[in-house]
XYZ file of C-alpha atoms in Angstrom:
646
model
C 0.000 0.000 0.000
C 1.393 3.412 -0.997
C 0.525 6.986 -0.046
C 2.153 10.227 -1.202
C 2.311 13.243 1.046
C 3.476 16.339 -0.837
C 4.633 19.474 0.928
C 1.622 21.864 0.668
C 3.707 24.737 -0.716
C 5.926 22.768 -3.056
C 4.814 23.809 -6.560
C 6.886 24.046 -9.748
C 8.182 27.547 -10.504
C 10.830 29.060 -12.776
C 13.676 29.583 -10.279
C 17.124 29.271 -11.825
C 20.362 28.214 -10.217
C 21.750 31.688 -10.871
C 18.954 33.251 -8.797
C 19.525 30.767 -5.987
C 23.234 31.616 -5.962
C 22.491 35.351 -5.837
C 20.045 34.960 -2.923
C 22.527 32.817 -1.005
C 25.520 35.024 -1.752
C 27.558 32.156 -3.215
C 28.737 31.019 -6.620
C 26.658 28.968 -9.034
C 29.125 26.078 -8.711
C 28.671 26.075 -4.922
C 24.903 25.720 -5.297
C 25.396 22.952 -7.866
C 27.735 20.999 -5.588
C 25.355 21.262 -2.638
C 22.182 20.175 -4.429
C 24.043 17.312 -6.124
C 25.623 16.011 -2.904
C 29.204 16.862 -3.962
C 29.849 19.333 -1.140
C 32.567 17.708 1.004
C 34.687 20.862 1.131
C 31.847 23.318 1.757
C 31.280 24.615 5.296
C 28.167 23.469 7.191
C 27.002 27.087 7.574
C 27.078 27.670 3.801
C 25.408 24.315 3.123
C 22.562 25.079 5.567
C 22.034 28.574 4.113
C 21.868 27.322 0.534
C 19.581 24.396 1.374
C 17.172 26.690 3.194
C 16.870 28.952 0.155
C 16.557 25.956 -2.192
C 13.656 24.636 -0.103
C 12.051 28.041 0.449
C 11.979 28.759 -3.286
C 11.238 25.156 -4.319
C 14.187 25.039 -6.742
C 14.348 21.880 -8.895
C 17.894 21.233 -10.147
C 18.479 20.253 -13.754
C 20.297 17.134 -12.589
C 17.028 15.806 -11.195
C 15.391 16.132 -14.567
C 18.354 14.256 -16.081
C 17.819 11.469 -13.504
C 21.050 12.047 -11.587
C 20.771 9.645 -8.598
C 22.913 11.931 -6.438
C 20.720 15.006 -6.781
C 18.560 16.067 -3.842
C 14.813 15.541 -4.265
C 13.773 16.851 -0.811
C 11.645 13.767 -0.495
C 11.872 11.062 2.154
C 10.294 7.651 2.303
C 8.429 6.004 5.177
C 8.431 2.206 4.923
C 6.353 0.656 7.707
C 5.869 -2.958 8.690
C 2.207 -2.125 9.250
C 0.175 1.074 9.474
C -2.409 -0.506 11.766
C -1.474 1.512 14.884
C 0.918 4.188 13.719
C -1.377 7.129 13.014
C 0.149 9.441 15.598
C 3.688 8.493 14.598
C 2.921 9.274 10.931
C 1.445 12.626 11.994
C 4.650 13.429 13.852
C 6.772 12.485 10.830
C 4.638 14.561 8.448
C 4.778 17.590 10.769
C 8.568 17.413 11.083
C 9.002 16.868 7.326
C 6.737 19.791 6.460
C 8.670 22.149 8.750
C 11.890 21.168 6.971
C 10.449 21.490 3.444
C 10.251 17.770 2.583
C 7.583 15.643 0.939
C 6.935 12.038 1.992
C 6.250 8.741 0.211
C 4.493 6.381 2.644
C 4.481 2.613 2.101
C 2.735 -0.116 4.121
C 4.333 -3.587 3.866
C 1.304 -5.180 5.575
C 3.687 -7.510 7.452
C 4.669 -9.225 4.176
C 8.279 -9.507 2.994
C 7.369 -9.530 -0.686
C 5.541 -6.211 -0.317
C 8.514 -4.767 1.538
C 10.968 -5.584 -1.260
C 8.673 -4.048 -3.881
C 8.457 -0.856 -1.844
C 12.239 -0.724 -1.414
C 12.736 -0.817 -5.179
C 10.066 1.871 -5.637
C 11.789 4.153 -3.124
C 15.097 3.700 -4.919
C 13.479 4.472 -8.272
C 12.062 7.722 -6.841
C 15.538 8.769 -5.621
C 14.349 9.735 -2.151
C 16.948 11.470 0.009
C 16.332 9.159 2.961
C 14.062 6.446 4.348
C 12.527 5.771 7.760
C 12.359 1.972 7.672
C 10.569 -0.425 9.998
C 11.732 -3.904 8.832
C 9.161 -6.684 8.629
C 11.481 -9.307 10.177
C 15.128 -10.163 10.835
C 15.619 -11.183 7.169
C 14.639 -7.717 5.948
C 18.137 -6.356 6.570
C 19.370 -8.444 3.632
C 17.789 -5.773 1.414
C 19.641 -2.791 2.924
C 22.226 -2.914 0.111
C 19.633 -1.457 -2.283
C 19.608 1.781 -0.288
C 23.381 1.741 0.177
C 23.990 1.399 -3.585
C 21.775 4.422 -4.257
C 23.376 6.497 -1.452
C 20.023 6.786 0.317
C 20.267 7.547 4.032
C 18.298 5.149 6.270
C 16.933 5.496 9.799
C 15.704 2.101 10.971
C 13.070 1.895 13.688
C 11.915 -0.983 15.906
C 14.582 -3.339 14.573
C 16.097 -5.349 17.423
C 18.731 -6.883 15.138
C 20.171 -3.436 14.407
C 22.129 -1.744 17.248
C 21.612 1.650 15.545
C 17.830 1.289 15.290
C 15.587 3.858 17.023
C 13.048 2.622 19.540
C 10.305 3.895 21.754
C 11.548 2.910 25.199
C 8.844 0.373 26.023
C 11.170 -1.138 28.625
C 11.281 2.252 30.348
C 7.500 2.465 30.199
C 7.236 -0.995 31.754
C 9.646 0.070 34.490
C 7.669 3.268 35.180
C 4.317 1.448 35.376
C 5.753 -1.233 37.674
C 7.309 1.370 39.970
C 3.973 3.201 40.291
C 2.313 0.016 41.540
C 5.183 -0.696 43.944
C 4.919 2.823 45.354
C 1.259 2.113 46.042
C 2.300 -0.864 48.151
C 1.867 -3.674 45.613
C 4.378 -6.524 45.734
C 2.230 -9.222 44.078
C 2.434 -8.065 40.481
C 1.623 -9.352 37.007
C 2.313 -8.250 33.422
C -0.463 -8.818 30.861
C 1.189 -9.562 27.500
C 0.464 -10.528 23.890
C 2.255 -13.382 22.162
C 4.862 -12.503 19.504
C 4.685 -8.827 20.443
C 7.905 -6.800 20.351
C 6.285 -4.261 22.658
C 5.304 -6.900 25.216
C 8.828 -8.281 25.232
C 10.344 -4.880 25.924
C 7.788 -4.029 28.633
C 8.567 -7.323 30.376
C 12.270 -6.365 30.382
C 11.448 -3.145 32.240
C 9.044 -5.011 34.530
C 11.771 -7.476 35.563
C 14.359 -4.732 36.041
C 12.057 -2.755 38.317
C 11.270 -5.821 40.415
C 14.989 -6.524 40.779
C 15.783 -2.948 41.796
C 13.074 -3.102 44.475
C 14.203 -6.545 45.728
C 10.981 -8.283 44.650
C 11.664 -11.817 43.326
C 10.488 -12.503 39.757
C 8.889 -15.760 38.707
C 7.369 -16.870 35.433
C 3.842 -16.888 36.877
C 3.985 -13.079 36.869
C 3.754 -13.097 33.044
C 0.064 -13.218 32.132
C -0.496 -14.064 28.425
C -3.744 -12.651 27.078
C -4.160 -15.810 25.001
C -4.287 -17.996 28.140
C -6.834 -17.945 30.964
C -4.930 -20.201 33.370
C -3.884 -17.252 35.507
C -7.369 -15.777 36.005
C -8.049 -17.918 39.089
C -5.124 -16.266 40.845
C -6.966 -12.950 40.784
C -9.776 -14.512 42.833
C -7.254 -15.025 45.649
C -5.729 -11.550 45.070
C -2.595 -12.839 43.365
C -1.647 -10.540 41.730
C -3.006 -7.355 43.332
C -1.622 -5.114 40.567
C -1.287 -5.665 36.799
C 0.579 -3.822 34.022
C -0.957 -4.302 30.578
C 1.260 -3.864 27.524
C -1.740 -3.120 25.267
C -4.820 -1.017 25.988
C -7.130 -3.420 24.161
C -5.873 -6.208 26.442
C -6.698 -4.051 29.461
C -10.236 -3.538 28.147
C -10.655 -7.308 27.728
C -9.355 -7.836 31.269
C -11.779 -5.243 32.665
C -14.674 -7.008 30.959
C -13.583 -10.352 32.398
C -13.166 -8.876 35.889
C -16.698 -7.499 35.753
C -18.044 -11.008 35.060
C -16.133 -12.316 38.088
C -17.519 -9.461 40.262
C -13.975 -8.234 40.910
C -13.814 -4.494 41.482
C -11.099 -2.233 40.067
C -9.243 -0.736 41.900
C -10.452 -1.993 45.306
C -9.732 -5.657 44.421
C -7.218 -5.169 41.615
C -5.115 -2.226 40.420
C -4.460 -1.855 36.695
C -2.110 0.315 34.619
C -1.981 0.054 30.830
C 0.113 1.499 28.057
C -2.221 3.505 25.829
C -1.880 3.704 22.062
C -3.028 6.456 19.707
C -5.488 9.298 20.258
C -8.474 7.131 19.379
C -8.136 5.438 22.755
C -8.699 8.581 24.833
C -12.018 7.238 26.072
C -13.398 7.966 29.534
C -14.934 4.542 30.147
C -13.979 2.312 31.890
C -11.364 4.625 33.413
C -8.106 2.719 33.091
C -4.989 4.336 34.565
C -2.690 4.688 31.589
C 0.675 5.832 30.280
C 0.420 7.251 26.758
C 2.822 5.806 24.203
C 4.631 8.831 22.684
C 4.190 7.864 19.031
C 3.841 11.456 17.793
C 6.995 12.594 19.588
C 8.846 9.524 18.287
C 7.788 10.250 14.706
C 9.018 13.826 15.023
C 12.330 12.625 16.498
C 13.169 10.061 13.798
C 12.175 12.388 10.958
C 14.362 15.216 12.287
C 17.207 12.780 12.795
C 16.951 11.477 9.224
C 16.772 14.979 7.711
C 19.821 16.060 9.727
C 21.706 13.083 8.274
C 20.515 13.806 4.725
C 21.638 17.418 5.032
C 24.936 16.430 6.697
C 23.974 18.177 9.920
C 24.596 15.111 12.059
C 24.584 15.964 15.726
C 25.769 13.614 18.427
C 23.564 10.524 18.155
C 21.201 10.026 21.075
C 18.377 7.680 21.939
C 14.759 8.798 21.931
C 13.929 9.814 25.504
C 10.767 11.311 27.012
C 9.012 11.152 30.381
C 6.233 8.620 30.986
C 3.655 10.340 33.256
C 0.599 8.500 34.542
C -2.501 10.029 32.907
C -4.988 9.223 35.692
C -5.356 7.118 38.840
C -8.884 5.783 38.260
C -7.870 2.103 38.261
C -5.040 2.485 40.757
C -5.419 1.739 44.469
C -3.777 0.130 47.451
C -3.354 -3.650 47.684
C -6.435 -5.574 48.755
C -4.716 -6.653 51.982
C -4.378 -3.034 53.130
C -7.972 -2.076 52.384
C -9.470 -3.844 55.375
C -8.519 -1.363 58.115
C -8.311 2.327 57.413
C -6.292 4.692 59.610
C -7.792 8.024 60.638
C -5.444 10.795 61.769
C -6.712 13.803 63.730
C -4.108 16.413 64.561
C -1.952 19.360 63.680
C -1.007 20.422 60.163
C 1.835 22.901 59.827
C 4.516 24.290 57.606
C 7.849 23.271 59.168
C 10.568 25.925 58.992
C 13.738 24.035 59.903
C 16.942 25.872 60.820
C 20.151 23.836 60.979
C 22.448 25.215 63.699
C 25.781 24.252 65.217
C 24.194 24.382 68.677
C 20.693 25.003 69.972
C 19.791 28.580 71.046
C 20.498 29.562 74.641
C 19.216 32.532 76.680
C 21.193 35.681 75.920
C 22.933 34.254 72.841
C 22.320 34.762 69.122
C 22.635 31.755 66.825
C 23.224 32.255 63.093
C 22.754 29.804 60.217
C 22.623 29.746 56.426
C 20.925 26.334 56.173
C 17.167 25.959 56.319
C 14.183 24.192 54.714
C 10.453 24.906 54.435
C 8.232 21.821 54.029
C 4.771 20.613 55.142
C 4.674 19.036 58.588
C 2.855 18.899 61.906
C 2.297 15.697 63.864
C -1.033 15.003 62.145
C 0.355 15.477 58.628
C 3.543 13.553 59.436
C 1.699 10.546 60.826
C -0.798 10.554 57.961
C 1.927 10.503 55.310
C 3.941 7.938 57.289
C 1.004 5.516 57.432
C 0.110 6.103 53.762
C 3.668 5.394 52.621
C 3.452 2.092 54.460
C 0.516 1.040 52.296
C -2.497 2.056 54.384
C -5.618 3.941 53.400
C -5.430 7.128 55.457
C -7.859 9.983 56.159
C -6.598 13.213 57.718
C -8.840 15.543 59.738
C -7.464 18.980 60.580
C -7.495 22.683 59.735
C -5.291 24.997 57.689
C -5.563 28.642 56.726
C -6.653 30.190 53.443
C -3.117 31.131 52.510
C -0.412 29.961 50.112
C 0.960 27.571 52.749
C -2.314 25.633 52.684
C -1.785 24.924 48.982
C 1.554 23.316 49.819
C -0.178 21.136 52.415
C -2.907 19.937 50.042
C -0.415 19.192 47.278
C 1.819 17.206 49.623
C -1.058 15.151 51.034
C -2.444 14.355 47.591
C 1.002 13.347 46.313
C 1.240 10.888 49.198
C -2.301 9.513 48.659
C -3.736 10.869 51.920
C -7.506 11.481 51.847
C -7.954 15.197 52.601
C -11.758 15.373 52.667
C -11.498 16.147 56.395
C -8.835 18.843 55.937
C -10.569 22.225 55.837
C -9.476 25.806 55.270
C -10.317 28.505 57.821
C -10.741 31.907 56.200
C -9.909 33.728 59.434
C -6.671 31.962 60.365
C -3.260 31.271 58.921
C -1.782 27.805 58.464
C 0.148 26.690 61.547
C 3.919 26.875 61.550
C 6.614 25.011 63.438
C 9.991 26.703 63.851
C 12.505 23.913 64.366
C 16.147 24.306 65.404
C 18.171 21.184 64.577
C 21.617 20.742 66.126
C 24.469 18.959 64.336
C 23.964 15.805 66.446
C 20.293 15.640 65.454
C 18.823 17.024 68.685
C 16.100 19.596 68.103
C 13.853 22.146 69.755
C 10.523 23.319 68.379
C 8.366 26.427 68.725
C 4.849 26.154 67.292
C 2.653 28.944 65.930
C -0.654 27.119 66.263
C -2.618 29.120 63.676
C -5.616 27.284 62.251
C -4.853 24.169 64.330
C -6.479 25.863 67.334
C -9.677 26.344 65.299
C -10.389 22.603 65.099
C -13.665 22.065 66.964
C -15.679 18.995 68.056
C -18.321 19.855 65.448
C -15.633 19.631 62.741
C -14.896 16.078 63.853
C -18.582 15.107 63.966
C -19.105 16.558 60.472
C -16.578 14.033 59.155
C -17.897 11.082 61.162
C -17.999 8.859 58.080
C -14.221 8.907 57.974
C -14.234 6.668 61.063
C -16.296 3.932 59.400
C -14.279 0.755 58.705
C -11.258 2.257 60.449
C -8.849 0.147 62.494
C -6.796 2.822 64.240
C -7.196 6.502 65.058
C -3.974 8.485 65.580
C -4.341 11.483 67.882
C -1.997 14.258 69.035
C -2.581 17.140 71.453
C -1.333 20.015 69.298
C -5.021 20.703 68.567
C -7.756 21.461 71.160
C -8.393 18.646 73.628
C -12.165 18.850 73.067
C -11.680 17.913 69.401
C -9.308 15.084 70.327
C -11.750 13.604 72.848
C -14.603 13.811 70.320
C -12.469 11.977 67.764
C -11.489 9.326 70.311
C -15.161 8.761 71.127
C -16.129 8.366 67.460
C -13.263 5.940 66.916
C -14.553 3.789 69.779
C -18.063 3.970 68.322
C -16.792 2.341 65.106
C -14.506 -0.174 66.809
C -11.178 1.543 66.111
C -8.297 1.712 68.577
C -6.906 5.076 69.665
C -3.199 5.910 69.753
C -2.417 9.174 71.544
C 0.819 11.179 71.360
C 0.730 13.858 74.124
C 2.519 17.073 73.166
C 2.726 20.533 74.672
C 0.527 19.676 77.687
C 1.009 19.137 81.427
C -2.173 17.172 82.100
C -4.719 15.024 80.279
C -8.407 14.760 81.111
C -9.291 11.463 82.792
C -12.240 11.131 80.374
C -9.854 11.240 77.416
C -7.337 8.885 78.991
C -10.023 6.228 79.424
C -10.559 6.232 75.640
C -6.873 5.620 74.816
C -5.690 2.160 73.782
C -2.018 3.003 73.198
C -0.385 5.965 74.951
C 2.971 7.078 73.451
C 4.747 9.899 75.346
C 8.476 10.527 75.170
C 10.602 10.731 78.332
C 10.095 14.500 78.795
C 6.348 14.335 78.144
C 6.018 11.479 80.626
C 7.911 13.565 83.204
C 5.551 16.521 82.722
C 2.433 14.365 83.011
C 3.695 12.245 85.890
C 6.350 14.246 87.803
C 5.984 12.493 91.165
C 7.124 9.045 89.990
C 10.862 8.912 89.171
C 11.328 5.781 87.063
C 10.033 4.964 83.566
C 8.381 1.680 84.629
C 6.499 3.436 87.404
C 5.267 6.174 85.102
C 4.009 3.568 82.609
C 2.135 1.763 85.389
C 0.547 5.054 86.462
C -0.676 5.782 82.921
C -2.225 2.293 82.875
C -4.059 3.131 86.104
C -5.377 6.315 84.480
C -7.043 4.283 81.716
C -4.547 3.580 78.930
C -4.491 -0.078 77.804
C -0.890 0.001 76.556
C 1.917 2.462 77.259
C 5.021 3.004 75.132
C 7.500 5.566 76.471
C 10.020 6.482 73.769
C 13.551 7.093 75.024
C 15.363 8.554 72.017
C 18.612 6.758 71.215
C 17.910 4.374 74.133
C 14.871 2.861 72.379
C 11.574 2.566 74.209
C 9.823 0.937 77.167
C 6.586 -0.990 76.563
C 3.944 -2.054 79.057
C 1.298 -4.114 77.266
C -0.752 -7.194 78.240
C 1.296 -9.246 75.742
C 4.756 -7.763 76.361
C 6.579 -5.737 79.017
C 10.156 -4.503 78.697
C 12.687 -2.380 76.848
C 13.368 -2.454 73.112
C 16.514 -0.916 71.582
C 16.580 1.890 69.041
C 17.673 1.070 65.496
C 21.344 1.792 64.671
C 20.982 4.873 62.462
C 23.176 7.982 62.859
C 20.919 10.919 63.843
C 20.666 13.889 61.494
C 17.267 15.309 62.496
C 15.262 13.741 65.354
C 12.206 15.962 64.835
C 9.878 13.350 63.353
C 11.096 10.187 65.103
C 7.946 9.744 67.190
C 5.648 10.415 64.217
C 7.446 7.828 62.084
C 7.331 5.362 64.996
C 3.585 5.798 65.624
C 2.693 5.615 61.909
C 4.606 2.342 61.508
C 3.242 0.966 64.784
C -0.337 1.485 63.583
C 0.413 0.162 60.098
C 1.879 -3.139 61.320
C -0.652 -3.643 64.093
C -3.269 -3.247 61.328
C -1.485 -5.977 59.381
C -1.786 -8.420 62.286
C 1.689 -8.148 63.815
C 2.080 -8.443 67.581
C 2.708 -5.399 69.759
C 6.360 -6.339 70.276
C 7.015 -7.024 66.576
C 5.165 -3.873 65.489
C 7.186 -1.742 67.918
C 10.461 -3.261 66.741
C 9.534 -2.596 63.114
C 8.449 0.931 64.084
C 11.884 1.523 65.629
C 13.465 0.864 62.217
C 11.023 3.289 60.568
C 11.947 5.936 63.137
C 15.645 5.240 62.532
C 15.263 5.866 58.805
C 13.459 9.124 59.539
C 16.080 10.568 61.904
C 18.916 9.707 59.519
C 17.793 12.351 57.027
C 16.806 16.025 57.055
C 13.111 16.903 57.371
C 10.250 14.644 58.390
C 7.925 13.977 55.451
C 10.747 13.528 52.892
C 12.409 11.072 55.307
C 9.398 8.814 55.940
C 10.032 5.368 54.469
C 7.782 3.280 52.219
C 6.759 -0.265 53.120
C 8.800 -2.085 50.488
C 12.044 -0.280 51.371
C 11.478 -0.805 55.088
C 10.763 -4.527 54.770
C 13.636 -5.038 52.332
C 16.030 -3.524 54.873
C 14.635 -5.500 57.816
C 14.755 -8.743 55.830
C 18.498 -8.229 55.422
C 19.131 -7.304 59.073
C 16.511 -9.280 60.999
C 14.585 -11.584 58.614
C 12.711 -13.450 61.350
C 10.977 -10.246 62.435
C 8.878 -9.976 59.254
C 7.677 -13.589 59.581
C 5.777 -13.009 62.818
């Protein structure tokens, strides 16, 4: 099949070589050498100037009329294996060719070698300047000598047998899609493929590489051929929990099959597919997709070929673009993490961190040139920490109607925290925490409460539905105690357990303490709340008497003390060098709740939480330092593998 695309402004006109030479400011012989490809000793600048004028004025050299095979025709050929799904690529090629003043001959081999050879001879007969060639199979390269004999430049695409061939990086797209699922907590993954598909093969390469880089073992059962249905039963038992599809049509078939099995996407199964041309930009059924950059690829290969034809070769580079996810409609957390949601009620701030050689002292000025401004607050920190560990998280709190609130919303959404309960207050500014961090990681904090103090019991009641199906409610006392007690009561109403971190307070209401399942003060907070009892064990026992079911007193680099019906004793801190201890408790509590939700014992959950806290203190800032579940478990499996088996 053959199509001819002619440049829309290329019409015959009576332009002579003498006129071209005058316009270019060169001799007639120089123009002749350039248009007849005999310009080895002519500078690139002169060549480019002459060629631009030749194309602008549509000059047809006499040598072309005389059938000189070396004369430029300003025509390129496009020889495709099949035009079935290349519309956007062809559009990109045509656009690039038109901008450079070239016409195009387009041939479709229809996947048949005999058609391909006929088209090769036709392209040679038409004396095209260059050809973009997608070979039908590995034997096609036997015909490349036809182009070489005619001096026709060739840019091969999608030819695995040719190391100089240009490709769309389907392996990179497979890697990107796999990494998105891993970041959402999926470790049981599958790749939906088509047999004899070059694209599927390359996507699988990226899939395997991503698994390896995230320490997830690969096995052959992860490859899910569309032509086979043997693997469908695994989805009924939630293996896999996330699938990458190499073809959008395959994803549509899978969605149809899942509907028959009453399997919901994304609550039961997450799905990401590569998406082909513009015709597949359909809203239903809402598949999360990564668009294949055919148009950009077509533009790239056409420009590259024209540069070669015009001897403007730049340093050769591979085709590279980003692969953003277009939507998250079929993307969710693994099924195993959907059972128990975590609700966080607490402070939301902007953390202004100042790195100092030593903490401020009365009567002394401390100077620094190092600082950072990032979202924070105990509520926000714990919400992001739990979400990164694979849990569904809802955050309830208040921010102002200022620019800082935009930073908060963006950060929470990027970390998949539900912000339906996070509201703006038009009459308050977003809270701020001014944090001084010493070189050894010790810190001191001053809080400007802002909108946090505007959180009221009625705000909590308004978002009561957030507590439905929740397993744990994380509370901190940097917001009004009335709101905290209301939240604790609603959590109990829906069967959730309350974890309370006391901060900036010298006493706690007995009515609130009776609602607390796990009480987590640090050594200084415990001293403020229970100053008459000297030892840590005694303080923990006193908090139990006041109503808490479990007490964990964190002791910084000395670890923590736990008093729980199933375990009583000290646990060590993880061996990480401290850089910034600001968010250690938040990271600890988030991980504690996440692993208790997953069925781990109190002792095991606390030990895992100590590693999460260690990762956090070893880097600057809280939210950027919170660790994801896969990285945390990969590290623990190397250091203490038995811990993750409990």
